CSV table of C-alpha atoms in Angstrom, one decimal:
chain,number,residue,atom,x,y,z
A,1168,UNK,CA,-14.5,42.7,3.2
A,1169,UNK,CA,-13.8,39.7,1.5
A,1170,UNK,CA,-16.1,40.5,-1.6
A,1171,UNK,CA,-14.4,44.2,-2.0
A,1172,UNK,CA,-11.0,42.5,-2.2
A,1173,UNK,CA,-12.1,39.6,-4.8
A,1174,UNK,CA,-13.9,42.3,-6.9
A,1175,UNK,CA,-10.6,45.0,-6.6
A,1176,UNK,CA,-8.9,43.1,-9.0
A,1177,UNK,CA,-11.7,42.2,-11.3
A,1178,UNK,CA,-12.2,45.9,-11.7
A,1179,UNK,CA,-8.3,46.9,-11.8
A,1180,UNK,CA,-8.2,44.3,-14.8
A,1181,UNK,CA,-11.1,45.7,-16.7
A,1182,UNK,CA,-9.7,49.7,-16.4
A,1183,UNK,CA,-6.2,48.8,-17.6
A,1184,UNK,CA,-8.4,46.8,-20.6
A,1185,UNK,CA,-10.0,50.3,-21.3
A,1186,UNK,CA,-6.9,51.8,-21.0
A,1187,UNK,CA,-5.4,49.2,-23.5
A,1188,UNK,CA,-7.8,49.8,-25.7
A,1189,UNK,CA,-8.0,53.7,-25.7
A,1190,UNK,CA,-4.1,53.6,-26.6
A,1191,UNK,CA,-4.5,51.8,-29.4
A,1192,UNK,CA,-7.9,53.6,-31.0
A,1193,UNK,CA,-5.5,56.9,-30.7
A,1194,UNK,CA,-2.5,55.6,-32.5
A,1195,UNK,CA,-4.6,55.5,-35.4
A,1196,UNK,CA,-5.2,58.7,-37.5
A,1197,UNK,CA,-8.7,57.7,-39.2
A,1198,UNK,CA,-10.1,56.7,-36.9
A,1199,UNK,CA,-9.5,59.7,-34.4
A,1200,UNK,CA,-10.8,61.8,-37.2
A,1201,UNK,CA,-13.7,59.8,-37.3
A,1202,UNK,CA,-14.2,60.4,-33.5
A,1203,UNK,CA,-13.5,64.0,-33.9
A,1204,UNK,CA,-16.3,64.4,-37.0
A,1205,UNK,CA,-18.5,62.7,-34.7
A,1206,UNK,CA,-18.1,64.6,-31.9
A,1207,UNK,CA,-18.6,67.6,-33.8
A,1208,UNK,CA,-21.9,67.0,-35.1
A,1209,UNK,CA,-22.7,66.3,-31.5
A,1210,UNK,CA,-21.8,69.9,-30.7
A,1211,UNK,CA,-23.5,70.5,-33.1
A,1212,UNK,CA,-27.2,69.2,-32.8
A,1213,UNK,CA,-27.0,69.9,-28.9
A,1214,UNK,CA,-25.7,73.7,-28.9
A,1215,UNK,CA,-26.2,74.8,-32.5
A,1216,UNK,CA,-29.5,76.1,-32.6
A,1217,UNK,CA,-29.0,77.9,-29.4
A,1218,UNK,CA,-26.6,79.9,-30.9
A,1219,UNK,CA,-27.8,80.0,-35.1
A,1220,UNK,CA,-31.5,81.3,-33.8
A,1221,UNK,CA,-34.7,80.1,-35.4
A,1222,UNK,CA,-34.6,78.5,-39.0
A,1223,UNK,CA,-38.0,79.3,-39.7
A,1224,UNK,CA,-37.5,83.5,-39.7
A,1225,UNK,CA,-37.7,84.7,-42.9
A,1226,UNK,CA,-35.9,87.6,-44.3
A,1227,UNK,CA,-38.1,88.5,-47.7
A,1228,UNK,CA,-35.0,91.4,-48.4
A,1229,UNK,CA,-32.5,88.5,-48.2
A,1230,UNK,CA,-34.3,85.5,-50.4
A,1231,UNK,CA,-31.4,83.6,-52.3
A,1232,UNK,CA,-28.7,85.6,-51.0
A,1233,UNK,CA,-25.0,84.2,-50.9
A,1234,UNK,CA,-23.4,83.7,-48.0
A,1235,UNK,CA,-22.1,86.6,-46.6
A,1236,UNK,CA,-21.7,88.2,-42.8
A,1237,UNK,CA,-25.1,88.5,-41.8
A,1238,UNK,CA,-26.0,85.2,-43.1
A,1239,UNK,CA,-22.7,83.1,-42.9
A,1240,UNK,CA,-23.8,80.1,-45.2
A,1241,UNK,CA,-26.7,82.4,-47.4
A,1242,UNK,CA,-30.1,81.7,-47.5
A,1243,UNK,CA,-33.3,80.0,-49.1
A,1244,UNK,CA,-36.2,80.8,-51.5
A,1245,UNK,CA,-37.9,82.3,-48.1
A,1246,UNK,CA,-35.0,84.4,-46.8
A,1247,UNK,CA,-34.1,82.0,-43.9
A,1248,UNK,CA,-30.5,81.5,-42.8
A,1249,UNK,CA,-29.2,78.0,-44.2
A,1250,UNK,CA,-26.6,78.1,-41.1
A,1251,UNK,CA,-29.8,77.9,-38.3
A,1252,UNK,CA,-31.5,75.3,-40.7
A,1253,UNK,CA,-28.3,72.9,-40.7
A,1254,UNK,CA,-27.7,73.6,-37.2
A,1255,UNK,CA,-31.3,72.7,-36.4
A,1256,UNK,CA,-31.4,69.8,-39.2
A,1257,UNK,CA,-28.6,67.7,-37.7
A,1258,UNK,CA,-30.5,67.5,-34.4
A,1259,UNK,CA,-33.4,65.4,-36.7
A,1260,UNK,CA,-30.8,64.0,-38.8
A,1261,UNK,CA,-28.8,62.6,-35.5
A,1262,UNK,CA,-32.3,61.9,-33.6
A,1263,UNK,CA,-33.0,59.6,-36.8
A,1264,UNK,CA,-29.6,57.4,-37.0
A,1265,UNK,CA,-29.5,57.4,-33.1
A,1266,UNK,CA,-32.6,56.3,-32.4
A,1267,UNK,CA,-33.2,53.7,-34.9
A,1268,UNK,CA,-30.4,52.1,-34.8
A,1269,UNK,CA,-31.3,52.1,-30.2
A,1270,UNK,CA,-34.5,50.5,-31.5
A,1271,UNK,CA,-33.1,48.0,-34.1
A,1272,UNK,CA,-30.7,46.9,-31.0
A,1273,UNK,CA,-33.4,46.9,-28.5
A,1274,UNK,CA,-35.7,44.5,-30.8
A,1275,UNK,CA,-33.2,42.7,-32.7
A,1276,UNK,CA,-30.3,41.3,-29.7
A,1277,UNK,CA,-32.8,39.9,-27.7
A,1278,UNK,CA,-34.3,37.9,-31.3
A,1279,UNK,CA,-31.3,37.2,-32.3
A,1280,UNK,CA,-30.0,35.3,-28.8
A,1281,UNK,CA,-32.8,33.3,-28.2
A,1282,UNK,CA,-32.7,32.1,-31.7
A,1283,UNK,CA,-28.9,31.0,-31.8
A,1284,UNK,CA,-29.0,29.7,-28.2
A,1285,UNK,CA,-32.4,27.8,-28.4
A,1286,UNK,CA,-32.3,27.0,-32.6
A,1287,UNK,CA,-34.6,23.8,-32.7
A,1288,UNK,CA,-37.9,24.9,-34.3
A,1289,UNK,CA,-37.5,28.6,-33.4
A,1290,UNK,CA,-34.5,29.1,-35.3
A,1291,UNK,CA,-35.4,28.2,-38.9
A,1292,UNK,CA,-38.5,30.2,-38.7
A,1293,UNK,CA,-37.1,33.7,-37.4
A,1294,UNK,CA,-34.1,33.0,-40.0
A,1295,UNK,CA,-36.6,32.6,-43.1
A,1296,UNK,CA,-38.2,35.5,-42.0
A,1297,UNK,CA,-35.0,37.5,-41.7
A,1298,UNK,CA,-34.2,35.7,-45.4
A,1299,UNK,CA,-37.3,37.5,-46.5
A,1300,UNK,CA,-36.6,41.0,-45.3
A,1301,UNK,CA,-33.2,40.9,-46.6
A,1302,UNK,CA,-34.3,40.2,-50.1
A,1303,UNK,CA,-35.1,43.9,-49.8
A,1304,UNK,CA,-32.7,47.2,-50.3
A,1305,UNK,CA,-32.3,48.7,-47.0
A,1306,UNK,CA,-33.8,52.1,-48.7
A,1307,UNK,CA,-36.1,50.1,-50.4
A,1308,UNK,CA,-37.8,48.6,-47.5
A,1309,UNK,CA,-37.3,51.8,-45.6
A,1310,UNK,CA,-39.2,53.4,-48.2
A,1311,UNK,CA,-41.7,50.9,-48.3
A,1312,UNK,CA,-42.6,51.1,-44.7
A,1313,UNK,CA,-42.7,55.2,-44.5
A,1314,UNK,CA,-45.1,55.1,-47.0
A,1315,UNK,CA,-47.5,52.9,-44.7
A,1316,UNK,CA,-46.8,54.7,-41.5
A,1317,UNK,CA,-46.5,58.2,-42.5
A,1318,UNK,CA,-44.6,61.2,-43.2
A,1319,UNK,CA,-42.5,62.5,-39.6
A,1320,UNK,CA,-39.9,61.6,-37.5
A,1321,UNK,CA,-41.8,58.9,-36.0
A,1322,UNK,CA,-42.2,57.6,-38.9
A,1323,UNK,CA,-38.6,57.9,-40.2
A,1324,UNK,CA,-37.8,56.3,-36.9
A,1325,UNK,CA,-39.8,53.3,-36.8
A,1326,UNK,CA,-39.4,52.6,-40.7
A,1327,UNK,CA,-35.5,52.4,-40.6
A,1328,UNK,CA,-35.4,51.2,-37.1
A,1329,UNK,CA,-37.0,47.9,-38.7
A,1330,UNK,CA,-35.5,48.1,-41.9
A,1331,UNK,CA,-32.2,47.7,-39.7
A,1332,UNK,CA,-33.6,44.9,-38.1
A,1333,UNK,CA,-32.3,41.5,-40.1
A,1334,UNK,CA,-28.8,42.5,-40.0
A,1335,UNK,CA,-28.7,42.9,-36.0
A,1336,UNK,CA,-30.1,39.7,-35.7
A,1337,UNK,CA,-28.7,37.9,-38.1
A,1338,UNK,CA,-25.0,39.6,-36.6
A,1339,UNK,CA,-26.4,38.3,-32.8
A,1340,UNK,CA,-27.5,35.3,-34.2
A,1341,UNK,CA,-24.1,34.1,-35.4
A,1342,UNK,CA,-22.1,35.1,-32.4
A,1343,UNK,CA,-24.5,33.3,-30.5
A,1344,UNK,CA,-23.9,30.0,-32.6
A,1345,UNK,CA,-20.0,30.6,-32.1
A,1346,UNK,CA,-20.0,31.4,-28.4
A,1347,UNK,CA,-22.5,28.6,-27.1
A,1348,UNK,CA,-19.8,26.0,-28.6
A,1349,UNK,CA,-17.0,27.3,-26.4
A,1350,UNK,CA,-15.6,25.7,-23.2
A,1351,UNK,CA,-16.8,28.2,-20.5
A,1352,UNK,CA,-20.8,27.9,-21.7
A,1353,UNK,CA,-20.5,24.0,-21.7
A,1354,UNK,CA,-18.9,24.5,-18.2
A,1355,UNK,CA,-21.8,26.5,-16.9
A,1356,UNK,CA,-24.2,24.4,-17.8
A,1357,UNK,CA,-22.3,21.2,-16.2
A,1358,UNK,CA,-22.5,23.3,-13.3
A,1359,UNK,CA,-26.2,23.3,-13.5
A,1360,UNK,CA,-26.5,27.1,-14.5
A,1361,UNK,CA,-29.5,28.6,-15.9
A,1362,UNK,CA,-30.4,29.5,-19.4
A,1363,UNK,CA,-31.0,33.1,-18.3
A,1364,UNK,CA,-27.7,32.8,-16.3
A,1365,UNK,CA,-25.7,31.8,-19.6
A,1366,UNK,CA,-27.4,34.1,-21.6
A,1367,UNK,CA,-27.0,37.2,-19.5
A,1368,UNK,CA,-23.4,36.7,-18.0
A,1369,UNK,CA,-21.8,34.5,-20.6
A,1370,UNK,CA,-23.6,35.1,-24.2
A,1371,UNK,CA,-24.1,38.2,-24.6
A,1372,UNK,CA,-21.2,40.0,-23.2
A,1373,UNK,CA,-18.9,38.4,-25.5
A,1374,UNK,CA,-21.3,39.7,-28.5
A,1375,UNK,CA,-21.0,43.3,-27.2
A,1376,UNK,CA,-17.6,44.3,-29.6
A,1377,UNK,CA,-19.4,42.8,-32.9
A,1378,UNK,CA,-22.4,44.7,-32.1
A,1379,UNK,CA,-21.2,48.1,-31.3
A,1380,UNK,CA,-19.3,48.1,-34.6
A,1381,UNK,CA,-23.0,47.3,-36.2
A,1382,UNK,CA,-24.6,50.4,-34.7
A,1383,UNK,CA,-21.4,52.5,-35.8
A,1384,UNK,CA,-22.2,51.3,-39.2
A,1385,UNK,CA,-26.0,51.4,-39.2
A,1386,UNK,CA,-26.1,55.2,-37.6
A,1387,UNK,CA,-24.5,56.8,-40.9
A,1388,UNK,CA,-26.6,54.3,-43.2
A,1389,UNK,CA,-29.4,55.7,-40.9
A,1390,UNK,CA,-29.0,59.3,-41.4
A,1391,UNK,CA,-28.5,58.3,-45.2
A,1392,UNK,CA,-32.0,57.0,-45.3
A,1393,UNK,CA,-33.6,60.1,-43.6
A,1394,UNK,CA,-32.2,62.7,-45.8
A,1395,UNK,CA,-33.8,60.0,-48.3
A,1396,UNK,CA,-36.9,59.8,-47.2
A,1397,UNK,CA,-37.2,63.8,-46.4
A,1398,UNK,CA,-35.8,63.9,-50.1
A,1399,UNK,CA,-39.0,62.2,-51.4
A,1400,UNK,CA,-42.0,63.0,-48.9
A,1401,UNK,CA,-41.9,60.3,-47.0
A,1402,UNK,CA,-40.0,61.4,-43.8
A,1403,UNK,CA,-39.7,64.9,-41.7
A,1404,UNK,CA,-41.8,67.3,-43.0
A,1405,UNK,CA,-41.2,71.2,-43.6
A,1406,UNK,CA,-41.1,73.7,-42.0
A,1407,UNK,CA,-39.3,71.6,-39.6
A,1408,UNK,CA,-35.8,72.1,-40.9
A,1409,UNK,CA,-34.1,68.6,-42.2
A,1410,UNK,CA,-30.8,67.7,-44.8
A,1411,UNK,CA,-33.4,65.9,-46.2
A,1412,UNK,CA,-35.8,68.6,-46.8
A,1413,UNK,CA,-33.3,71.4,-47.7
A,1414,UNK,CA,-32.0,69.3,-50.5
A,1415,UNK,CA,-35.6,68.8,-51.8
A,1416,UNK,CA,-36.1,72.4,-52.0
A,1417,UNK,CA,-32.5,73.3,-52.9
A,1418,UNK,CA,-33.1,71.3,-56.4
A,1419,UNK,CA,-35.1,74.2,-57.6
A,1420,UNK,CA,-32.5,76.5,-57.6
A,1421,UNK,CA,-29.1,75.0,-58.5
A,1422,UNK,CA,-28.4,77.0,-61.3
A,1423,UNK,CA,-29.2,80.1,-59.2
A,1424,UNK,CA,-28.3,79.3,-55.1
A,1425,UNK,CA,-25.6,76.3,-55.5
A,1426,UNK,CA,-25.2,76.5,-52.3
A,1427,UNK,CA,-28.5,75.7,-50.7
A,1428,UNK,CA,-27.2,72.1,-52.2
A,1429,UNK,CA,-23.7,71.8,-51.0
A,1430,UNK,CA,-24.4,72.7,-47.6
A,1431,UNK,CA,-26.8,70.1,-46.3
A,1432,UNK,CA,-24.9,67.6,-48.7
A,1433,UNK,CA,-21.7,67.9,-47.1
A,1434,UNK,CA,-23.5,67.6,-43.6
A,1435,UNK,CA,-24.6,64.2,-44.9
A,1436,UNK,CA,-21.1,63.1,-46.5
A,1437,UNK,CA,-19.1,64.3,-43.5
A,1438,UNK,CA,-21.5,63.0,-40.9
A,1439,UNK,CA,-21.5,59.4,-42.6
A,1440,UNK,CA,-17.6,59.3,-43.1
A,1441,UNK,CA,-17.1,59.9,-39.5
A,1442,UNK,CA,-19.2,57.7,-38.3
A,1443,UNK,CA,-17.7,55.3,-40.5
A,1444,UNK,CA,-14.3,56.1,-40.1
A,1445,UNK,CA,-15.1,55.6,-36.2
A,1446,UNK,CA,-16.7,51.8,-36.8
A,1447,UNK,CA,-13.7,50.9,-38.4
A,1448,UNK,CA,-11.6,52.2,-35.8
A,1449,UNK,CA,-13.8,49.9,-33.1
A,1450,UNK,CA,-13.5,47.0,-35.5
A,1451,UNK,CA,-9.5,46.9,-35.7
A,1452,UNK,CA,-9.6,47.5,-31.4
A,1453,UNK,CA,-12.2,45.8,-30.7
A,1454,UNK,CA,-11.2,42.7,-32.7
A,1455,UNK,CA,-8.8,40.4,-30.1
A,1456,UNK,CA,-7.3,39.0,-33.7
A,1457,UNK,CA,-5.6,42.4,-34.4
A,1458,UNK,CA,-4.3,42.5,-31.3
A,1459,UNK,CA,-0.4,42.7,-31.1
């Protein structure tokens, strides 16, 4: 009975936080419209193809044609309907970002604080590594790797999940080296608290805001580099419907179809604003410094 009561308040503080928080994100037009974009694509990838059909039927009658009723956004060289093949397309496209950026996080926090809480000899090493990698574009090294795992998702996954990798723990890393120094980690350890302890209910808490604005901003750069690599070979390949892929194929026939380009273009563009729009919402919230 004791325990509820201590952890009542605990919890009634950390609901009026949210609360706090969500008042503040709404007052700010960009941002909402950045959480609006993204929540459209959502509805889009998760419902979309169950109502737009297959993407790979083809309609020989139909091949090039503009948009009209029966095919509301036209269609390809092969008579299939551009609006199933975005529809179907964002799910790969939002799989891609999502994904790598969950297994850039997965690997790259956990490098990240051991290096800035332990440093010593571990910390120079995983840093001149990370120097290394970071000598290389993103797309560049994203390309690079495709190439040696292969063309699919997979592939796409794992290529830009590590080409994201540096920058999470080089962002862990240096919240790491901040938050050890402060008051409340030298008191646990006086009080003879483990490293795991620290780690785990000190550390990394306090590096969650940082790091959630990272994966806001490394989704959209994400789903950038998959259209890429679909662009050039390296990533999803057809028929399996991709922004990527449609813009390879839509390059043949610009003069003719225009909008076999715009279409999957503006998917990308609108997609990578919102996200964007929505990080730097988080950032101004998130940050205690822009706090009124």
């Amino acid at each position: 009975m004791a325990e509820a009561l201590a952890v009542a308040p605990v919890r009634a503080g950390k609901a009026e936080r949210r609360r706090r928080l969500w008042r503040r994100f709404r007052r700010r037009p960009m941002p909402m419209a950045g959480l609006v974009l993204v929540a459209a694509f959502l509805l889009l990838a998760l419902f979309g193809p169950l109502v737009t059909g297959d993407p790979s039927a083809q309609d020989y009658a139909a091949t090039l044609a503009p948009p009209s009723g029966a095919h509301p956004l036209g269609t390809d060289d092969l008579g299939r309907d551009a609006l199933a093949r975005i529809a179907h397309g964002a799910q790969v496209s939002l799989q891609a970002g999502v994904l790598s950026t969950v297994l850039a996080m997965a690997v790259g926090i956990p490098i990240g604080l051991v290096s800035g809480f332990y440093r010593r000899w571990l910390d120079p090493i995983v840093m001149r590594l990370v120097d290394v990698t970071l000598a290389f574009p993103f797309l560049v090294f994203a390309v690079g790797l495709a190439a040696i795992i292969g063309p699919s998702l997979k592939g796409v996954v794992l290529a830009l999940g590590f080409s994201q990798l540096p920058a999470v723990i080089r962002i862990t890393r240096g919240e790491v080296l901040a938050i050890r120094e402060m008051d409340y980690v030298a008191a646990a350890i006086a009080d003879g608290a483990g490293d795991r302890h620290i780690l785990l209910r000190y550390v990394l808490p306090n590096c969650a805001n940082p790091l959630i604005v990272q994966a806001t901003v490394a989704i959209p750069a994400a789903i950038i580099g998959e259209a890429t690599l679909s662009f050039l070979g390296l990533g999803v390949q057809p028929p399996t419907p991709s922004w990527g892929v449609m813009l390879t194929t839509a390059q043949q026939y610009l003069d003719v179809a225009p909008w076999l380009a715009i279409w999957p273009g503006l998917m990308i563009a609108l997609a990578t604003l919102g996200f964007n729009l929505l990080g730097d919402g988080l950032r101004d919230v998130l940050d205690p410094r822009s706090a009124r």
